[in-house]
Coordinates of C-alpha atoms and ligand atoms in Angstrom, one line a residue:
X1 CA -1.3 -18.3 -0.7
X2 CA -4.4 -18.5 -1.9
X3 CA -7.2 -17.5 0.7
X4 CA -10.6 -16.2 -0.2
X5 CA -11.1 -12.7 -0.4
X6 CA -13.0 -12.1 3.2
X7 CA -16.3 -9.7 3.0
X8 CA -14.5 -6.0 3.8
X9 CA -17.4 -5.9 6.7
X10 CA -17.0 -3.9 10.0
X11 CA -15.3 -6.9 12.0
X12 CA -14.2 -5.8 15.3
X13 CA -11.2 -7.7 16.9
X14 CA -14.0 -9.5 19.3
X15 CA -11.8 -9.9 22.1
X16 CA -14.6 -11.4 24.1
X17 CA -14.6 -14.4 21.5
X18 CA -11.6 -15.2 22.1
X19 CA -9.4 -18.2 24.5
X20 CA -7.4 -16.8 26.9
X21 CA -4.7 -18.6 25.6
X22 CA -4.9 -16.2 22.8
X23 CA -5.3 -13.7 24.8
X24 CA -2.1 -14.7 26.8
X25 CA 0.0 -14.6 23.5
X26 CA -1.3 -11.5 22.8
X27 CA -0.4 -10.0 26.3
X28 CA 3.4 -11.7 26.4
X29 CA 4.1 -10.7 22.3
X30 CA 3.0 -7.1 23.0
X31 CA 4.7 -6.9 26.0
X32 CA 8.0 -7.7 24.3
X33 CA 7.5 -5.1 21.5
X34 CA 6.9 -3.0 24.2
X35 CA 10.2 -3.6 26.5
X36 CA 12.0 -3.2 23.2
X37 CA 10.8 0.1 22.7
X38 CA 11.5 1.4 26.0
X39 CA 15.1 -0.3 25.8
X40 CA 15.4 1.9 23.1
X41 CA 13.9 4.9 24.0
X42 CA 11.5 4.8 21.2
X43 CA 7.7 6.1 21.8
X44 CA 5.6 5.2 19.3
X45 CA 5.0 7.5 16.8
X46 CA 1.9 8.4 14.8
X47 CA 3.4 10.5 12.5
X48 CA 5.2 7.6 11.7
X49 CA 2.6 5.2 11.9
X50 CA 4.5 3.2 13.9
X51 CA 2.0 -0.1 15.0
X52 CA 4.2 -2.9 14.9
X53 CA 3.7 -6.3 14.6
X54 CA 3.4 -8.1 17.9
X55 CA 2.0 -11.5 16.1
X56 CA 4.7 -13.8 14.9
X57 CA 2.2 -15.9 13.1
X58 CA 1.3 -13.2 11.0
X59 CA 4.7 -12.2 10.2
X60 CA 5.1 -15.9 8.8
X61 CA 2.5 -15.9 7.0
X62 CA 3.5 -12.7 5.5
X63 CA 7.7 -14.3 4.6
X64 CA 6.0 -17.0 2.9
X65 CA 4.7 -15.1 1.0
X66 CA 7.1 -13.5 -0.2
X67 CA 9.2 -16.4 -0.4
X68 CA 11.2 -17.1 -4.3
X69 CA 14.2 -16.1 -5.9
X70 CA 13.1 -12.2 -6.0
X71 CA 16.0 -9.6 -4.3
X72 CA 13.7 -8.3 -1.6
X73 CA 13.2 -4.9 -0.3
X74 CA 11.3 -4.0 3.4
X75 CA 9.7 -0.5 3.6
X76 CA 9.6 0.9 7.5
X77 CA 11.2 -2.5 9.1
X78 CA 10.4 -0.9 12.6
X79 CA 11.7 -3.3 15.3
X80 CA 12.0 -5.8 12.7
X81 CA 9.2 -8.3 13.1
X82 CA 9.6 -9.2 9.1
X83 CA 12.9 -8.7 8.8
X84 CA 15.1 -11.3 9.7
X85 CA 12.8 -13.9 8.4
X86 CA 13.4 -12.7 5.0
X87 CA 16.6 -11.8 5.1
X88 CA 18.0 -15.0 6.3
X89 CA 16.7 -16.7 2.9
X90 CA 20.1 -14.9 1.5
X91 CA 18.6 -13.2 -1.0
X92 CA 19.5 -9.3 -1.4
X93 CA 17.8 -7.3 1.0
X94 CA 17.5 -3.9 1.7
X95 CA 15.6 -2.5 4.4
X96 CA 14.8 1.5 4.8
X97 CA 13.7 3.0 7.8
X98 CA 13.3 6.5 8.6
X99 CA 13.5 6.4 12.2
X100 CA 17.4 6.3 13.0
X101 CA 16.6 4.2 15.9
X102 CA 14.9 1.6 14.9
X103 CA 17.2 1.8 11.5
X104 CA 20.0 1.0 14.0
X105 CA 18.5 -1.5 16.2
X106 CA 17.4 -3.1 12.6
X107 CA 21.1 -2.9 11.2
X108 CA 22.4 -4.8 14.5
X109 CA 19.8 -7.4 13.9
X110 CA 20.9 -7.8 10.5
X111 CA 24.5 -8.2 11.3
X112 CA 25.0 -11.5 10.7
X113 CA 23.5 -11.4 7.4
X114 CA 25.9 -10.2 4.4
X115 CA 23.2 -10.3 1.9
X116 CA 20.6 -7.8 4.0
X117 CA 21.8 -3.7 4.7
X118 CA 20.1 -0.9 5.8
X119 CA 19.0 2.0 4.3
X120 CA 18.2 5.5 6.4
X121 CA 15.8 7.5 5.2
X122 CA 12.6 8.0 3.3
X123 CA 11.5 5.7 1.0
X124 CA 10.0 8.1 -0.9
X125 CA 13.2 9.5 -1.7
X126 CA 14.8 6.6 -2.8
X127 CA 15.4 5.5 -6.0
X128 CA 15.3 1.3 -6.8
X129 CA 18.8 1.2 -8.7
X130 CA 20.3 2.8 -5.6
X131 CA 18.8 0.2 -3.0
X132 CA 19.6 -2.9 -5.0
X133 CA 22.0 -2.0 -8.1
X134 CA 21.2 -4.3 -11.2
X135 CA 18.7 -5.4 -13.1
X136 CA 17.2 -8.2 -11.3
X137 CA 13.3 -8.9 -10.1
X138 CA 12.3 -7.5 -6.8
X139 CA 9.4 -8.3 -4.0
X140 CA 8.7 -5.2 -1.8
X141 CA 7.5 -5.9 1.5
X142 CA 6.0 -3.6 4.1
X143 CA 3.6 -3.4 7.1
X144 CA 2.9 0.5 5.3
X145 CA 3.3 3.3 7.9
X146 CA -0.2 4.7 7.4
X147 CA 0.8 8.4 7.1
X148 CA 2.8 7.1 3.5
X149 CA 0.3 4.6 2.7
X150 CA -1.4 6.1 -1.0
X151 CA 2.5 7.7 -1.9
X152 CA 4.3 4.4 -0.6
X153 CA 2.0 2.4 -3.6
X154 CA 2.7 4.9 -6.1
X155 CA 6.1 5.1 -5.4
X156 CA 6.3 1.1 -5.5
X157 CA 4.8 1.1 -9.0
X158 CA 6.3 4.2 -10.6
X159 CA 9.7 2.0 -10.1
X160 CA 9.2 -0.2 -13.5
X161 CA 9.1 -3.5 -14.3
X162 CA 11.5 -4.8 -11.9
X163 CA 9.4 -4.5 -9.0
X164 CA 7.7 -8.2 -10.3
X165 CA 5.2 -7.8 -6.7
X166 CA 4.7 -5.8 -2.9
X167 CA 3.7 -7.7 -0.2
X168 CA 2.2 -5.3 1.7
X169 CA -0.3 -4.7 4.7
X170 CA -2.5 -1.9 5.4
X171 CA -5.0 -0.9 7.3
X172 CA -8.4 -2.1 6.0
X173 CA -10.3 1.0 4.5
X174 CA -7.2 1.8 2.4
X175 CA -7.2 -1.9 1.1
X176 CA -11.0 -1.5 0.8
X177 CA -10.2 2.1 -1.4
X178 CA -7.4 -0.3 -3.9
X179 CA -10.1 -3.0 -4.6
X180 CA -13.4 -0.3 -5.0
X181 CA -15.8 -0.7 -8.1
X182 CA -17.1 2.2 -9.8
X183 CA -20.1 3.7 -8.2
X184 CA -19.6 2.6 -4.3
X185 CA -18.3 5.2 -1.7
X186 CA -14.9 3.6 -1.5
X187 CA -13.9 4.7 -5.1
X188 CA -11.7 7.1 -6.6
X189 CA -8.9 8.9 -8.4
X190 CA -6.7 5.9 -5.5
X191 CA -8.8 2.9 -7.3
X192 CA -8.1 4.0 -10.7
X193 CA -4.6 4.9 -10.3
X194 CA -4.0 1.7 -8.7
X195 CA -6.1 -0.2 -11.4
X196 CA -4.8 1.2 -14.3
X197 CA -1.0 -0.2 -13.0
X198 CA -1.4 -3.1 -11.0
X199 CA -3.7 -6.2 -10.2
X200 CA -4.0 -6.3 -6.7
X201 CA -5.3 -9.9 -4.5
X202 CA -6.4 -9.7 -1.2
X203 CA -4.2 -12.4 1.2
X204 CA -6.1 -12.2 4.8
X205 CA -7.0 -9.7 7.5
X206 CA -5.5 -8.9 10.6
X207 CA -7.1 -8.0 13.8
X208 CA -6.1 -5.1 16.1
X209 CA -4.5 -7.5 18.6
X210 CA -1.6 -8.2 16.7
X211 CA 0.3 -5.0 17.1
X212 CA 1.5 -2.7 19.5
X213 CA -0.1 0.5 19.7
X214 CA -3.1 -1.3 19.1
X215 CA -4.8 0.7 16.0
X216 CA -8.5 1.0 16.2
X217 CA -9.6 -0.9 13.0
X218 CA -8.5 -4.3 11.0
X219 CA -5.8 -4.7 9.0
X220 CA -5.4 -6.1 5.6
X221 CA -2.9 -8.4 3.6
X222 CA -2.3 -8.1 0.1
X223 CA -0.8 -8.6 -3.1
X224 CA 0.1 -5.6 -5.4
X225 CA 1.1 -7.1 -8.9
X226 CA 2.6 -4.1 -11.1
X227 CA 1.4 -4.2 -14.8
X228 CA -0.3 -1.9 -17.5
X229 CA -3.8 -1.5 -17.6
X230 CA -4.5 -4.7 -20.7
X231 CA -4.9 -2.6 -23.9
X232 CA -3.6 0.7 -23.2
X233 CA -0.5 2.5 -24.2
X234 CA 1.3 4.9 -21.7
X235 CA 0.4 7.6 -23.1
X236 CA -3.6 6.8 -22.5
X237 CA -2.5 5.6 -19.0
X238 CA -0.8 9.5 -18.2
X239 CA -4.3 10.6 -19.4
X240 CA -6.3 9.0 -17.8
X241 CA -4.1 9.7 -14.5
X242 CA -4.7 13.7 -15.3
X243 CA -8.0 13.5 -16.1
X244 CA -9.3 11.6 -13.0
X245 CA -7.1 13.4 -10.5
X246 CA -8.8 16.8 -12.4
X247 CA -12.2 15.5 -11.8
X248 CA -11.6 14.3 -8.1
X249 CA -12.6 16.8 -5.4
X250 CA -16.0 17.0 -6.8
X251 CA -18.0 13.9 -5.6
X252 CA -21.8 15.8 -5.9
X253 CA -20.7 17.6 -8.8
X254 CA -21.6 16.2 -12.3
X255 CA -18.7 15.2 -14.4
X256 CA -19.2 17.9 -16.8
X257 CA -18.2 20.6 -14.1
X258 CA -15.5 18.6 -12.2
X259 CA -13.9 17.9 -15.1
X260 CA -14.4 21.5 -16.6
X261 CA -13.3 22.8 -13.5
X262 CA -10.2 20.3 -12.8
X263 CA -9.1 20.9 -15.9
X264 CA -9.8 24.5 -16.7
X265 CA -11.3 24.2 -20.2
X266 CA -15.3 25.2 -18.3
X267 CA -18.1 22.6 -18.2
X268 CA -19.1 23.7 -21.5
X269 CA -15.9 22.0 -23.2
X270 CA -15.8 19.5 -21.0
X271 CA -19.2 18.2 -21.9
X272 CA -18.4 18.1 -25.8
X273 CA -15.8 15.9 -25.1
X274 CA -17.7 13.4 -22.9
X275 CA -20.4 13.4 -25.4
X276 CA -17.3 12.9 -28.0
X277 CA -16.5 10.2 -26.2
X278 CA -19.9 8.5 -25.7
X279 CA -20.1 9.5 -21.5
X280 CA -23.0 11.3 -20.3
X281 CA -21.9 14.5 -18.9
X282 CA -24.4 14.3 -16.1
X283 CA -23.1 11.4 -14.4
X284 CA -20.2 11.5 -11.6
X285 CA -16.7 11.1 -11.9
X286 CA -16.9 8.7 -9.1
X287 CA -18.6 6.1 -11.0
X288 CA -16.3 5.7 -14.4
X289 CA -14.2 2.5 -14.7
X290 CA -11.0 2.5 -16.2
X291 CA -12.3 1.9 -19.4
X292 CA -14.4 5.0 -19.5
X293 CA -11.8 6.8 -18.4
X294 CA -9.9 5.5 -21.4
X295 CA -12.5 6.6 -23.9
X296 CA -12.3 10.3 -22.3
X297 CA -8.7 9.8 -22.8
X298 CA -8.6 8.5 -26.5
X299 CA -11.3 11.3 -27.3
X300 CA -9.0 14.2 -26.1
X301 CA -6.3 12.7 -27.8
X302 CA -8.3 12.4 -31.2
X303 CA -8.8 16.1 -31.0
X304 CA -5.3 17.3 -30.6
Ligands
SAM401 N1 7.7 -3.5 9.8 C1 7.5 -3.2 11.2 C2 6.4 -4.2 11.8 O1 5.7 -4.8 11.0 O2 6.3 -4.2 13.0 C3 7.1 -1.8 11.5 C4 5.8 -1.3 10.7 S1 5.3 0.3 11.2 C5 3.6 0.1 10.7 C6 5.9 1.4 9.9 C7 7.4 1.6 10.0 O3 7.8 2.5 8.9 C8 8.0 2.2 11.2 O4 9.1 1.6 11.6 C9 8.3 3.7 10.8 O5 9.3 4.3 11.5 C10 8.7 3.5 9.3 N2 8.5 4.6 8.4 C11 7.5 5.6 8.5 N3 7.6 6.5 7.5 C12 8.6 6.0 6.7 C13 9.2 6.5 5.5 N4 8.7 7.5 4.9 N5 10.2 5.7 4.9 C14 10.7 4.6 5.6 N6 10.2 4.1 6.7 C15 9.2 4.8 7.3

């Protein structure tokens, strides 16, 4: 897929704007998630951020996507609105699903597949050569219970280089936070983690319609392509991970004392080694790219 990137403005679903055979489909797809969930005794949680998918068009356009050779793994299947689409391209699938359930409901679905299981639990106690044993690529997939949503990323690229890409949907100020440049209110120690270990495409957006609770704001789709920051060793990339979680948590402070502060060396120290490494103390952490993160990095290393 290969969709432009659409303006991250504050669309509203616009339900006036819309037919009413749309709004028709809407009613009869939401209704259905809806007498599944009473059938089995499930109230939506929020804890669990458990919106699901009412829109089969959407949950197309998210298979294709992940569509290839790749072993495939779904986090939070829910009532399973992705699921069976992938799993019946006989691929190995895993699904995990903390809410027993839904994990159960999901496992019946999955039946007659041989190639698809399911997985209770946390996905953020899980580890990737337990899910799917071996050595081959994997796609992760996942409409991302919002409650998991920053932990769920890290946790899909501290697997390794198996994990080849993640499907994954969001809601849109949390996309919005993974594609911020330096400088704008959206950025932080998220965007730069995410930057310095993955490329990451937006696919489309998704309106408020197409799932049940219906959440108050627009989705996104997206790509998340794991890969090292170009040009920087692992070490750097552990740096600049400590360094920019030290200086978070102080968005009017100057750089000099979030830093100094975060990392517990004093602004005075903490300046030298920006000036060491050509950044003016004075500005804000919020508005260093990668690459001035890396300097910071490569001076501190120097002086060691
Ligand atoms: N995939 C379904 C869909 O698109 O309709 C459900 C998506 S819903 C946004 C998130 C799902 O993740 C829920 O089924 C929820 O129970 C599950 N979930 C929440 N926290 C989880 C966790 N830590 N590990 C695994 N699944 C989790």
């Amino acid at each position: 897929m290969n969709h432009p990137a659409p303006s991250f403005g504050s669309r509203r679903s616009g339900r006036s704007g819309r037919s009413g055979e749309a709004r028709a489909r809407e009613a009869r797809a939401t209704s259905g998630v809806a007498a599944s969930l009473r059938a089995l005794d499930v109230r939506p949680s929020r804890r669990l951020g458990q919106n699901f998918l009412t829109d089969p068009r959407v949950a197309e356009r998210i298979a294709a996507a992940a569509s290839g050779e790749d072993a495939i793994l779904e986090i939070g299947p829910g009532l399973g609105a992705l699921t069976e689409r992938i799993a019946a391209s006989g691929r190995p699938f895993v699904a995990v699903e903390l809410d027993l359930r839904l994990a159960e409901h999901v496992e019946s679905l999955l039946r007659p597949y041989p190639n698809a299981r399911v997985v209770r639990g946390d996905i953020l106690e899980q580890r990737l050569e337990s899910l799917l044993p071996g050595s081959g690529p994997v796609t992760v997939v996942a409409n991302l219970p919002y409650a998991i949503t920053s932990p769920a990323i890290e946790w899909i690229v501290n697997q390794g280089p198996r994990v080849t890409r993640a499907i994954l949907m969001t809601q849109r100020e949390v996309a919005q936070r993974l594609a911020a440049k330096p400088g704008t209110k959206e950025y932080g120690g998220f965007s730069v983690f995410v930057a310095l270990h993955a490329e990451t495409r937006v696919e489309f957006r998704v309106s408020p319609g197409a799932f049940h609770p219906r959440p108050d704001v627009d989705s996104i789709v997206f790509t998340l392509t794991p890969r090292p920051y170009p040009g920087s060793s692992a070490e750097e990339r552990a740096a600049v991970e400590r360094l920019s979680r030290a200086a978070t948590g102080g968005r009017r402070k100057t750089l000099a004392n979030s830093l100094g502060h975060g990392l517990g060396m004093g602004a005075d120290a903490a300046r030298a080694l920006l000036e060491r490494a050509g950044i003016d103390p004075g500005r804000r952490a919020e508005t260093l790219s990668v690459d001035d993160w890396l300097r910071v990095a490569r001076a501190e290393g120097a002086a060691r």
